[in-house]
XYZ file of C-alpha atoms in Angstrom:
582
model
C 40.101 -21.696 -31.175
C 38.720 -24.952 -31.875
C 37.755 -28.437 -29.621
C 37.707 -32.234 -30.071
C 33.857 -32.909 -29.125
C 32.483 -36.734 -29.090
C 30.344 -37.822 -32.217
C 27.159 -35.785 -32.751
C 24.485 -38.225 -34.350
C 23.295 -34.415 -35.927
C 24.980 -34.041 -38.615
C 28.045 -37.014 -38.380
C 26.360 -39.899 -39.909
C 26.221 -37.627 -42.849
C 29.476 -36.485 -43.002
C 31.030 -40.200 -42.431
C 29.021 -41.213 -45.077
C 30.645 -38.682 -47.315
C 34.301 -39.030 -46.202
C 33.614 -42.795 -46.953
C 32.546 -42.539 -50.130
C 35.423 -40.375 -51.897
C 38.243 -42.507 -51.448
C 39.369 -40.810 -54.480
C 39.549 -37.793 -52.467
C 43.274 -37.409 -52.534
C 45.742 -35.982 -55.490
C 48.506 -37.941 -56.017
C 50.977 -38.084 -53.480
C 48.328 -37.301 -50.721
C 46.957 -39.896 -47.900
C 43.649 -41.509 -47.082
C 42.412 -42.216 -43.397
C 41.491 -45.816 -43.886
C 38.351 -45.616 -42.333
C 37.529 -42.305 -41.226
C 37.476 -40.891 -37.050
C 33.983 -41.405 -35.941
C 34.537 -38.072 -34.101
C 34.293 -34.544 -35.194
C 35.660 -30.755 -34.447
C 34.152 -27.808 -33.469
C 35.417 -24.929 -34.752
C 34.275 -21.264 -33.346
C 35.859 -17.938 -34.720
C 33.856 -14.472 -33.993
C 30.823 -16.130 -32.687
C 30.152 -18.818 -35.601
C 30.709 -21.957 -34.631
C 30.630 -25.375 -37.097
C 31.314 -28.971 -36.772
C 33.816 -30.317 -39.064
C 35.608 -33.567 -39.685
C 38.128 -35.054 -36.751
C 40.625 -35.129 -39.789
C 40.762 -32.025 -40.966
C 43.184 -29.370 -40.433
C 42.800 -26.059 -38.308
C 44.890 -23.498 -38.532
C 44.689 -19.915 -37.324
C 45.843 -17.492 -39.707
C 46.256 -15.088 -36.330
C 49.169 -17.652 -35.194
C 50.058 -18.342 -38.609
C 49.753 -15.289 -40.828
C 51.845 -16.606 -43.805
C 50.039 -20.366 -44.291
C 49.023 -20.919 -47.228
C 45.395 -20.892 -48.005
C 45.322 -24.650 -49.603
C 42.180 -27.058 -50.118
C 44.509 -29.871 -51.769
C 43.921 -31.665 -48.314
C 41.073 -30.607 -45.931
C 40.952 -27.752 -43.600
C 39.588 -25.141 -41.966
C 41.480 -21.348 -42.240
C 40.258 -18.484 -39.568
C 40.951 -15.048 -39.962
C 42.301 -12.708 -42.261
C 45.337 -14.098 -44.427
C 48.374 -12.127 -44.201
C 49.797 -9.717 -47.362
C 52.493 -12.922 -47.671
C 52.107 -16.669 -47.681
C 53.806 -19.646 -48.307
C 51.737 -21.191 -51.325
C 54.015 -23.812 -53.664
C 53.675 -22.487 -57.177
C 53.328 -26.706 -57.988
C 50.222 -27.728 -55.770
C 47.621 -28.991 -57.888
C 44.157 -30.394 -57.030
C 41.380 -29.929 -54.767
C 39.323 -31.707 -51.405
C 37.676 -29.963 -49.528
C 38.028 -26.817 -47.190
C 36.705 -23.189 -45.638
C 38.011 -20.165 -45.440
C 36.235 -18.333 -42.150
C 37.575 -14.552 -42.257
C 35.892 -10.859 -40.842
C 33.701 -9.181 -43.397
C 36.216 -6.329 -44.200
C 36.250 -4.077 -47.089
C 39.170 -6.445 -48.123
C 37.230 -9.427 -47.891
C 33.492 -7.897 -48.880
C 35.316 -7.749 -52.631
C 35.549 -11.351 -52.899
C 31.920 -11.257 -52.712
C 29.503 -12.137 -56.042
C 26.221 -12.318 -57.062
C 26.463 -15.871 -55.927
C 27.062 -14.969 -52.311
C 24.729 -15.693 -49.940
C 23.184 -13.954 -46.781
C 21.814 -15.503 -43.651
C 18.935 -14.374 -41.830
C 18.478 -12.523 -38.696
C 19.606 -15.005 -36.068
C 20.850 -17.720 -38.502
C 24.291 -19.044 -39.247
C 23.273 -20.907 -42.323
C 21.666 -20.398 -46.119
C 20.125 -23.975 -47.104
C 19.754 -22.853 -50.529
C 23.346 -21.330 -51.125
C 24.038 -21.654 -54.697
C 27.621 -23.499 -55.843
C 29.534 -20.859 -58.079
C 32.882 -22.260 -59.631
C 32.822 -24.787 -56.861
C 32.666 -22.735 -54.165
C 30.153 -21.767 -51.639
C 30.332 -18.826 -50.332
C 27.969 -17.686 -47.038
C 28.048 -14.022 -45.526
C 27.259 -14.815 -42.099
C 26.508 -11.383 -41.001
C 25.163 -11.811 -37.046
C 28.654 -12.871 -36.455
C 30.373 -10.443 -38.957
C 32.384 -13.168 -41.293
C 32.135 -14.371 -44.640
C 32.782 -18.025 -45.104
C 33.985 -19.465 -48.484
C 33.725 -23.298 -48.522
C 35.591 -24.766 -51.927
C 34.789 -28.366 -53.037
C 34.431 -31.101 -55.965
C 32.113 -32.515 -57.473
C 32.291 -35.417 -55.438
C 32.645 -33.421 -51.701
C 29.746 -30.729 -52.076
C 27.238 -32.958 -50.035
C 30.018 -32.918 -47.323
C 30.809 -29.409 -47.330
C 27.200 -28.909 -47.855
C 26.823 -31.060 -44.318
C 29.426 -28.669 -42.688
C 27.805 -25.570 -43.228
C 24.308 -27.041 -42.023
C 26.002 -28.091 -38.959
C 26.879 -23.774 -38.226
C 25.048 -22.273 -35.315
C 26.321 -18.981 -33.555
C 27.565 -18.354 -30.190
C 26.624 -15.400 -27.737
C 29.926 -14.118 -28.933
C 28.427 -13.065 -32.143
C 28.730 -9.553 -33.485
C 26.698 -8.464 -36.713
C 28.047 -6.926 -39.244
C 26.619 -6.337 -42.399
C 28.338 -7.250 -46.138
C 28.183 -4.385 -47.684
C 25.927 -4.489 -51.260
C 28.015 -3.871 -54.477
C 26.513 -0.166 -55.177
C 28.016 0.669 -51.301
C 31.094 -0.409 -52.111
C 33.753 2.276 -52.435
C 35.520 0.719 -54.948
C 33.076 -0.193 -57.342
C 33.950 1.662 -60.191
C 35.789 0.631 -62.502
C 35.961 -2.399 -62.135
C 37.224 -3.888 -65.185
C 40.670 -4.974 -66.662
C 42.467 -2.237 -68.879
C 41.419 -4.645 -71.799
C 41.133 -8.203 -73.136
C 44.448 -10.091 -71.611
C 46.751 -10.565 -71.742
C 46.854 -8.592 -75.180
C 50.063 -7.932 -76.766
C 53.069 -8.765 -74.914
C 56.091 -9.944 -75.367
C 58.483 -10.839 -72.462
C 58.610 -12.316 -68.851
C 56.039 -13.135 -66.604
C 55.265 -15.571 -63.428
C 52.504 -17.558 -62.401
C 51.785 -18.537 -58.691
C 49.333 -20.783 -56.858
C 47.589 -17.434 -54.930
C 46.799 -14.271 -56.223
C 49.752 -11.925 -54.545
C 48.856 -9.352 -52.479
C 48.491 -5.467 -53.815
C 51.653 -4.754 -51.355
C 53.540 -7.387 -53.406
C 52.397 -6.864 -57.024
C 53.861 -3.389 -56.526
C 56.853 -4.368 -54.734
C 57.763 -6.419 -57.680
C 56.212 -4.061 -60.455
C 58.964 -2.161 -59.084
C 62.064 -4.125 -59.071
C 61.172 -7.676 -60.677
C 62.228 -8.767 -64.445
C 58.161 -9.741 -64.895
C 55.569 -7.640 -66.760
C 52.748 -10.569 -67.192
C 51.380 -12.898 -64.215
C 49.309 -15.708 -64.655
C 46.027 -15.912 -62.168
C 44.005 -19.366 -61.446
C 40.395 -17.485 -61.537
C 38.355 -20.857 -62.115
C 37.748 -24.615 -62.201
C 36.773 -26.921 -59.719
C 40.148 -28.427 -58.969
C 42.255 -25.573 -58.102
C 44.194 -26.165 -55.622
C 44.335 -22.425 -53.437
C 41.856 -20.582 -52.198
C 42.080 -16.608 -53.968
C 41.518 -14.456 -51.241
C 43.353 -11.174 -53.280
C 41.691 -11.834 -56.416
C 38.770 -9.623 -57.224
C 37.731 -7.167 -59.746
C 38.974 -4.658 -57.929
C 42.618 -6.264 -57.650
C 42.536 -7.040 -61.618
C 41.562 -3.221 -62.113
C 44.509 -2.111 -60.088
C 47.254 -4.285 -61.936
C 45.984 -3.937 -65.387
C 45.808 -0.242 -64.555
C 49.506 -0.599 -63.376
C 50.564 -2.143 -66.216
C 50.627 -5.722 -65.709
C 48.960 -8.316 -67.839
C 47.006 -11.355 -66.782
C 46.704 -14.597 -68.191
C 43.910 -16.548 -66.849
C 43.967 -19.895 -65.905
C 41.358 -22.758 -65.361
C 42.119 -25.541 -63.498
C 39.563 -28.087 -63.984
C 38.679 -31.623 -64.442
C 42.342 -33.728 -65.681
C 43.138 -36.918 -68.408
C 41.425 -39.415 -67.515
C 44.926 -41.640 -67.548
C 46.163 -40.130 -64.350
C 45.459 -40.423 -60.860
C 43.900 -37.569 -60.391
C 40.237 -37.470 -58.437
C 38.442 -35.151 -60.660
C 38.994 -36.684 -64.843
C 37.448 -36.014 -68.249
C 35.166 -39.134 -69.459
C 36.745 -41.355 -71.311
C 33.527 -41.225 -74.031
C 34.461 -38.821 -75.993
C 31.171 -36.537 -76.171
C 30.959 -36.922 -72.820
C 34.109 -35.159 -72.270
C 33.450 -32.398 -74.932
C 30.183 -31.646 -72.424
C 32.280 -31.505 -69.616
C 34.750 -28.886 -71.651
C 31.482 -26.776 -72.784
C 30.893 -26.623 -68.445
C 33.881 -25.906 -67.419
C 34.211 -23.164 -70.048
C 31.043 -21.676 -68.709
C 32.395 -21.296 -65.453
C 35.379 -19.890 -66.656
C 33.348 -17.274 -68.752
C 31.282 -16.047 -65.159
C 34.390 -15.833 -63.228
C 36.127 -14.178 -65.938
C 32.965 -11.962 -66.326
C 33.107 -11.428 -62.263
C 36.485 -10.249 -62.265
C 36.152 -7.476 -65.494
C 38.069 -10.163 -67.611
C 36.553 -9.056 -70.971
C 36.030 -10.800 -73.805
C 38.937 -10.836 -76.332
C 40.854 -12.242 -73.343
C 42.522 -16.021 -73.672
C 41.411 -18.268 -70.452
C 43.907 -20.878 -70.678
C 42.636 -24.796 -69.384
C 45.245 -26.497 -67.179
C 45.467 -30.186 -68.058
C 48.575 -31.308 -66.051
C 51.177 -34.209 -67.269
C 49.330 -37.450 -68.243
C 51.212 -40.557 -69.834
C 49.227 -40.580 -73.266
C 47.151 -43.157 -74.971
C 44.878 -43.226 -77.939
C 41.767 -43.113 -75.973
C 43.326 -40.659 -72.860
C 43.881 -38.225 -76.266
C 40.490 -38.820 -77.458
C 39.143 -37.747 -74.393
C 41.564 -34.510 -73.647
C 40.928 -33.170 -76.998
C 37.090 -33.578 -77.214
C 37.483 -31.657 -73.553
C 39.388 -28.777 -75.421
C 36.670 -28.786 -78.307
C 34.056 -28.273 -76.104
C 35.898 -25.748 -74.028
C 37.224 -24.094 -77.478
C 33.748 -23.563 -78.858
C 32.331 -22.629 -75.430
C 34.403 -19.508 -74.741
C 34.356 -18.954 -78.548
C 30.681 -18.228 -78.775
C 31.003 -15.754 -75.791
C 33.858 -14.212 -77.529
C 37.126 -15.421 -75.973
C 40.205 -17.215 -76.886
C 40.339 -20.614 -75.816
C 44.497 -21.668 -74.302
C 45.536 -24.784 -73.156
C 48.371 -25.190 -70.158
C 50.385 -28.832 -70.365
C 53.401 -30.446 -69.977
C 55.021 -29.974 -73.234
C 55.446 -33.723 -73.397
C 51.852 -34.624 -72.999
C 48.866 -32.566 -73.498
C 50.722 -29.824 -75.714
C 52.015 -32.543 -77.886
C 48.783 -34.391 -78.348
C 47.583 -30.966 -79.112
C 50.164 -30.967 -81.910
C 49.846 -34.291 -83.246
C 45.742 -33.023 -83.657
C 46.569 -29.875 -85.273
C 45.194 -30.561 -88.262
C 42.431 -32.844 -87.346
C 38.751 -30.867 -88.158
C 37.156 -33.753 -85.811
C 38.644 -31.615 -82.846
C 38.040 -28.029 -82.510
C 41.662 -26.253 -82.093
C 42.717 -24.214 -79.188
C 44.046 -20.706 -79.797
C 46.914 -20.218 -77.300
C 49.182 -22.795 -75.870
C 51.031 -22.181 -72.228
C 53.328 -25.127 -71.977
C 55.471 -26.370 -69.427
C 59.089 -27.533 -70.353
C 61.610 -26.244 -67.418
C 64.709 -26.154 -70.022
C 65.742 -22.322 -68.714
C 65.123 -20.821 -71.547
C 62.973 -17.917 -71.772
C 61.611 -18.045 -75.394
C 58.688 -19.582 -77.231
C 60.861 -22.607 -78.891
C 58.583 -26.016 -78.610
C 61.766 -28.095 -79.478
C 60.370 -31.425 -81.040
C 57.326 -31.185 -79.266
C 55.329 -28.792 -81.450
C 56.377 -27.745 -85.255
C 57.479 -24.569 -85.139
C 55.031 -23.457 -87.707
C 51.684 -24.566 -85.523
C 50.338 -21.634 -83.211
C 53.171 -19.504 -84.367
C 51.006 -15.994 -84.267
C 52.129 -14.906 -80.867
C 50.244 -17.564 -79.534
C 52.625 -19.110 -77.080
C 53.397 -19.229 -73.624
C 56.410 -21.254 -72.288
C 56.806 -22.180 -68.471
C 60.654 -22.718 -68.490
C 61.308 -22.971 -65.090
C 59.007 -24.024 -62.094
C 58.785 -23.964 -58.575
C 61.528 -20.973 -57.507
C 61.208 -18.937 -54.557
C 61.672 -15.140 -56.026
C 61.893 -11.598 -53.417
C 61.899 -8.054 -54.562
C 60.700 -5.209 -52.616
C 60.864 -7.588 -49.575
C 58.242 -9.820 -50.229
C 59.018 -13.361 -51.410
C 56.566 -15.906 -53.977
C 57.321 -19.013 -54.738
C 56.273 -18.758 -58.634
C 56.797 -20.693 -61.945
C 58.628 -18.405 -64.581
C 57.125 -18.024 -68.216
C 57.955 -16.501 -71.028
C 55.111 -14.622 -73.126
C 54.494 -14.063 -76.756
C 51.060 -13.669 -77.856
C 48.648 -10.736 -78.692
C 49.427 -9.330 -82.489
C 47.724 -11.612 -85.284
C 45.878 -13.943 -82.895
C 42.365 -14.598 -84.373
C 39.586 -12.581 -82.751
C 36.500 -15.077 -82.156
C 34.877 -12.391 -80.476
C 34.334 -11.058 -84.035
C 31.935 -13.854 -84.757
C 29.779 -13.345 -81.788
C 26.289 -12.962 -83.392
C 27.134 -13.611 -86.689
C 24.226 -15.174 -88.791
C 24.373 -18.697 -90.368
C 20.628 -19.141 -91.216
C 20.258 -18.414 -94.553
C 17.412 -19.298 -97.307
C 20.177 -20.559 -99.680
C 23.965 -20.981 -99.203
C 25.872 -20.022 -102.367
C 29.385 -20.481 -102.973
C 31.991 -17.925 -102.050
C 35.542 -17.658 -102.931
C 38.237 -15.375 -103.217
C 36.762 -11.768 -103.942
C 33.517 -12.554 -102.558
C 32.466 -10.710 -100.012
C 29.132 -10.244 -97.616
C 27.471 -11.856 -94.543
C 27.585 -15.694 -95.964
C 31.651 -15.185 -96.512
C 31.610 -13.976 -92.601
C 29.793 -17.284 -91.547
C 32.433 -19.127 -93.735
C 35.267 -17.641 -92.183
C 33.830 -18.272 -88.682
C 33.139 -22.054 -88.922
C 36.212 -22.152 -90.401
C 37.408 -20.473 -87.207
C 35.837 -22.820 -84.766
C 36.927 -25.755 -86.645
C 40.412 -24.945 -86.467
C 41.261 -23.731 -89.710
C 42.190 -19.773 -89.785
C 40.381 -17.541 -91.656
C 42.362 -14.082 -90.786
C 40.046 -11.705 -88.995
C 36.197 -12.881 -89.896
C 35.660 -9.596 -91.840
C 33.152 -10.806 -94.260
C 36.070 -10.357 -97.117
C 37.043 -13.480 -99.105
C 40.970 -13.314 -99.363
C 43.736 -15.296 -99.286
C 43.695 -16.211 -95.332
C 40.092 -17.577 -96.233
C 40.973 -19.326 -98.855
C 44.420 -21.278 -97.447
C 41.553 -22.033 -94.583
C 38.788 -23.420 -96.817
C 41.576 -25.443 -98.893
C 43.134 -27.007 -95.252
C 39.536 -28.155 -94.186
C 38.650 -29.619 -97.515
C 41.762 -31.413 -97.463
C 41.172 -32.382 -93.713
C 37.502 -34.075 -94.954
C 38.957 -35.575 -97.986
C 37.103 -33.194 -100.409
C 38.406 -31.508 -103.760
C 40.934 -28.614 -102.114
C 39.927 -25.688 -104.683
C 39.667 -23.460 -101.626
C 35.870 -22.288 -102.388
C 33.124 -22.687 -99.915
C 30.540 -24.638 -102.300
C 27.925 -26.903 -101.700
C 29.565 -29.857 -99.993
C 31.890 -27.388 -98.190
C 29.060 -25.782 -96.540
C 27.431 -28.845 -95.531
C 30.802 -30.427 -94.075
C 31.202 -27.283 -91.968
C 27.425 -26.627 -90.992
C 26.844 -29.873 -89.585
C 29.886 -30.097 -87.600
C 29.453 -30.858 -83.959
C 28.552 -33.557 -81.713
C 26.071 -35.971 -83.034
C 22.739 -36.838 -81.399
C 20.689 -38.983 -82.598
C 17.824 -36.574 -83.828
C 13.971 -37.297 -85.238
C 10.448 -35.957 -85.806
C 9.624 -34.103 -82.456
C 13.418 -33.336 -81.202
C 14.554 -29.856 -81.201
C 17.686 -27.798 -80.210
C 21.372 -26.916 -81.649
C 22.093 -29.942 -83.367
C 18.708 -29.620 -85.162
C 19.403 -25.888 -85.979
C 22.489 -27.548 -87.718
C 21.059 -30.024 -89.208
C 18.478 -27.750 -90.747
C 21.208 -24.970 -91.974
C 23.713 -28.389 -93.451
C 20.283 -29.941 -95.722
C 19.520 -26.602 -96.644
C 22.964 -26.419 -98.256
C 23.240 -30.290 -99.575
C 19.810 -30.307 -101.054
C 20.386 -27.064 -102.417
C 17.437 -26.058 -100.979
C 15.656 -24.261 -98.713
C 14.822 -26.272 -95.720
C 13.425 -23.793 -92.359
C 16.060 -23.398 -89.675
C 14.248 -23.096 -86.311
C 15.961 -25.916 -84.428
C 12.262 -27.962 -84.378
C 12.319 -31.344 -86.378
C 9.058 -30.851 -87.976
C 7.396 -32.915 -91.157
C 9.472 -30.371 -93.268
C 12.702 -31.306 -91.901
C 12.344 -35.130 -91.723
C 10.952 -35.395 -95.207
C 14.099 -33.101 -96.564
C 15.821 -36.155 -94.375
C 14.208 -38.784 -96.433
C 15.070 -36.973 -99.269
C 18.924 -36.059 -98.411
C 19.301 -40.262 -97.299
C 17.783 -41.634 -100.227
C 20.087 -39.171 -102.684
C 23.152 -40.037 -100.828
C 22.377 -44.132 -100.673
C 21.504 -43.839 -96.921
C 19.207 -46.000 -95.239
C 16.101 -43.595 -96.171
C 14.232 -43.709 -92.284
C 14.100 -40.140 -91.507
C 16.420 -40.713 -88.169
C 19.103 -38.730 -88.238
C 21.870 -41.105 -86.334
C 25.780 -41.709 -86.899
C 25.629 -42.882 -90.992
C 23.552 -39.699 -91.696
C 25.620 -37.314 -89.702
C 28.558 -38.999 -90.881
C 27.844 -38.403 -94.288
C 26.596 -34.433 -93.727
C 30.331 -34.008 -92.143
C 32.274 -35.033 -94.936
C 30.591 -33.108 -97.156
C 28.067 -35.842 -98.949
């Protein structure tokens, strides 16, 4: 199945190059060639042939139908993986690796907009786009679709791989079929946003099981709920079961899904792939990796309304490692929140969840909805112990991992899963409600209980995203508003009378990050800068995100009134002073 060859000055001074450079290739407890093997591998399965790293691993999933599809350390996996494998429910982290296997109708699901095809008599696709981190190639001369997963920091490898891919007279074509062929392509979409209301047990494992296994244990298992890792560049498993098609059939069958994205980790850890520790750096890297989430979600017939949950694993905190995770989880929170989904956040219990808690009530950071946390005490409930008050995300908004890595069989097939315990759904605030809500207005008057309209809706929404909940953003000014106005006032140091007045407005319009911003800049934080004046001046000042003579002279104006330095510049005293409500 595959060869030792000697050193091919092609495409091996590339790939050394690579391997050299990402000596923090490795998750922790993982080893590093010192130097790497100036040799490499060729690999040929069903005519397509490629040239990979000495190092990495091959294995033939004819010989060994239950290995476990892994790209924690590099390797190479050929042919079709079996209904069962041998995935840990604990590996975390991602290198490198492909996944070679026969366009099937099996495998032809897997298959996305993103997918690319290769000419007539070609083996590779230059301009392959990256989805999610992963590159996948239909190869269809020699009949297989290849799925290459990487990092950040390994793409130009991977990327050196598949250039090195020629094909063999053993080639047979065969063609991936296009989606509207496709004999199951309708519907597919999951029985709703997930995982909805539930209440009870549920599992999560590394791989998607198999359709044979989900109904084996639909069957005779305690578990109604299992979580799936649909996104983020540092998963650790490749998905070859998860499609739209397979989240149609269990969602049709009754089970729920809780989506998980594994993705870039504290920067205190050891991890390769980590948040920045500048803070608005990291809330950019959270807006990305909730975009990705949001197309695979979107792939799969995850709707909105569903909660895509961000796995940050254990980190020993610090003030700045804090900083860092929970600007990640603002970005990430606001990110799915303007495509309508709820934002969760997986962690130890210890760590992430309880800097989570300790930030509950801080409006800097933008709260998550949901948490998933990890404490393996055996107990299947929602308690948070010391780690959480018992009052914080206490809307079925909790999902506790109480006991990990167990090897489980019903029906005669065997996972090695993590067991949770879920209670979420009923009461859980509905961003989706805000999507296209309007915030532009001429003049922003002040609304309080029994007010009611389009300006309360845009009240209870920033509200929402800053953490503070509103109750259902229903455009009616009640008591849930209210409770939420007086929290943020309080949180900004401003007179807690629960009405959304002038300096209210302006403390929640102009949150966000913080650009410096001038005469000829344009975008978002210009758009809120423009809505925030409008409200402090008590004025009308034109919202169309383009800092114009109008805006920078209702600058002048705003700096001067409030004792500012009066320059025009919009920079970290001015926005300062917009969000807390000056």
């Amino acid at each position: 199945m595959s060869s030792r060859t000697p050193w091919r000055a092609r495409a091996g001074t590339a790939l050394l190059a690579v391997l050299a450079s990402i000596g923090a290739f490795a998750v922790p407890g993982s080893a590093v060639a010192d130097s790497p093997s100036e040799s490499l591998q060729t690999v040929t399965y069903h005519g397509y042939r490629v040239e990979v790293p000495a190092e990495w691993q091959v294995v033939d999933l004819a010989e060994n139908p239950r290995a476990c599809l892994r790209f924690d350390r590099p390797a190479v996996y050929l042919g079709e993986p079996a209904d069962q494998n041998d995935c840990p429910s604990g590996v975390v982290g991602r290198t490198a690796g492909i996944v070679v296997e026969p366009i099937t109708a099996r495998s032809a699901g897997q298959s996305t907009a993103a997918t690319a095809r290769t000419q007539r008599g070609k083996a590779t696709a230059p301009t392959a786009a990256s989805s999610n981190d992963t590159i996948q190639i239909a190869v269809e001369d020699a009949g297989v679709l290849v799925t290459a997963a990487h990092t950040p920091g390994t793409e130009s490898l991977v990327r050196d791989v598949l250039a090195s891919a020629d094909l063999t007279e053993d080639a047979e074509r065969t063609v991936l079929p296009r989606a509207a062929q496709r004999s199951d392509a309708a519907p597919l979409a999951a029985a709703g946003p997930q995982p909805g209301s539930y209440l009870g047990k549920g599992f999560d494992a590394c791989a998607a099981p198999s359709q044979a296994a989900m109904n084996a244990w639909q069957t005779s298992s305690p578990y109604s709920a299992v979580g799936v890792y649909i996104s983020g560049s540092f998963r650790a498993c490749s998905q070859p079961n998860l499609t739209a098609s397979w989240v149609t059939a269990q969602t049709g069958n009754g089970w729920r899904l809780f989506p998980i994205d594994v993705g870039r980790q504290a920067p205190c850890t050891s991890y390769s792939l980590k948040i920045s520790t500048d803070p608005a750096t990291a809330k950019s890297q959270g807006v990305t990796a909730a975009a990705g989430a949001i197309t695979a979600a979107s792939n799969l017939g995850i709707p909105a309304g569903s909660a895509i949950y961000s796995d940050i694993e254990a980190y020993t905190s610090t003030a700045s490692c804090k900083a860092s995770v929970m600007s990640y989880l603002s970005g990430w929170t606001e990110r799915l929140h303007t495509s309508g989904y709820l934002s969760g956040l997986y962690s130890s219990a210890a760590s992430g969840i309880k800097d989570a808690a300790d930030e509950y009530n801080n409006g800097a950071y933008t709260r998550v909805d949901h948490l998933f946390y990890a404490w393996w005490n055996g107990a299947a409930d929602t308690n948070t112990g010391s780690y959480v008050p018992a009052s914080y995300w206490s809307n079925h908004q909790r999902i506790h991992q109480y006991a990990g890595e167990v090897t489980e069989s019903y029906g005669g097939y065997s996972i090695n899963i993590d067991r949770d315990y879920l209670d979420v759904g009923n009461g859980t605030p509905p961003p989706a409600s805000c999507t296209g809500a309007n915030y532009n207005f001429t003049a922003y008057s002040t609304v309080q209980n029994g007010s009611s309209g389009d300006q309360v809706k845009a009240a209870q929404c920033l509200l929402d995203a800053a953490g503070f909940d509103p109750g259902t953003p229903d455009g009616i000014f009640g008591s849930a508003t209210a409770t939420a106005a007086r929290n943020f006032q309080t949180s900004k140091g401003l007179t807690a009378d629960g009405a959304v007045g002038s300096k209210t407005w302006t403390a929640l319009l102009s949150r966000g990050s913080t650009p410096t911003v001038q005469n000829g800049s344009s975008g978002e934080a210009v758009t809120r800068l423009q809505r925030a004046l409008t409200a402090a001046l008590g004025r009308t000042v034109g919202i169309d995100g383009a800092f114009g003579s109008g805006t920078a002279q209702a600058v002048r104006d705003y700096q001067s009134s409030r004792g500012l330095g009066a320059d025009g510049i919009v920079g970290p005293a001015t926005w300062s002073a917009l969000q807390s409500g000056k």
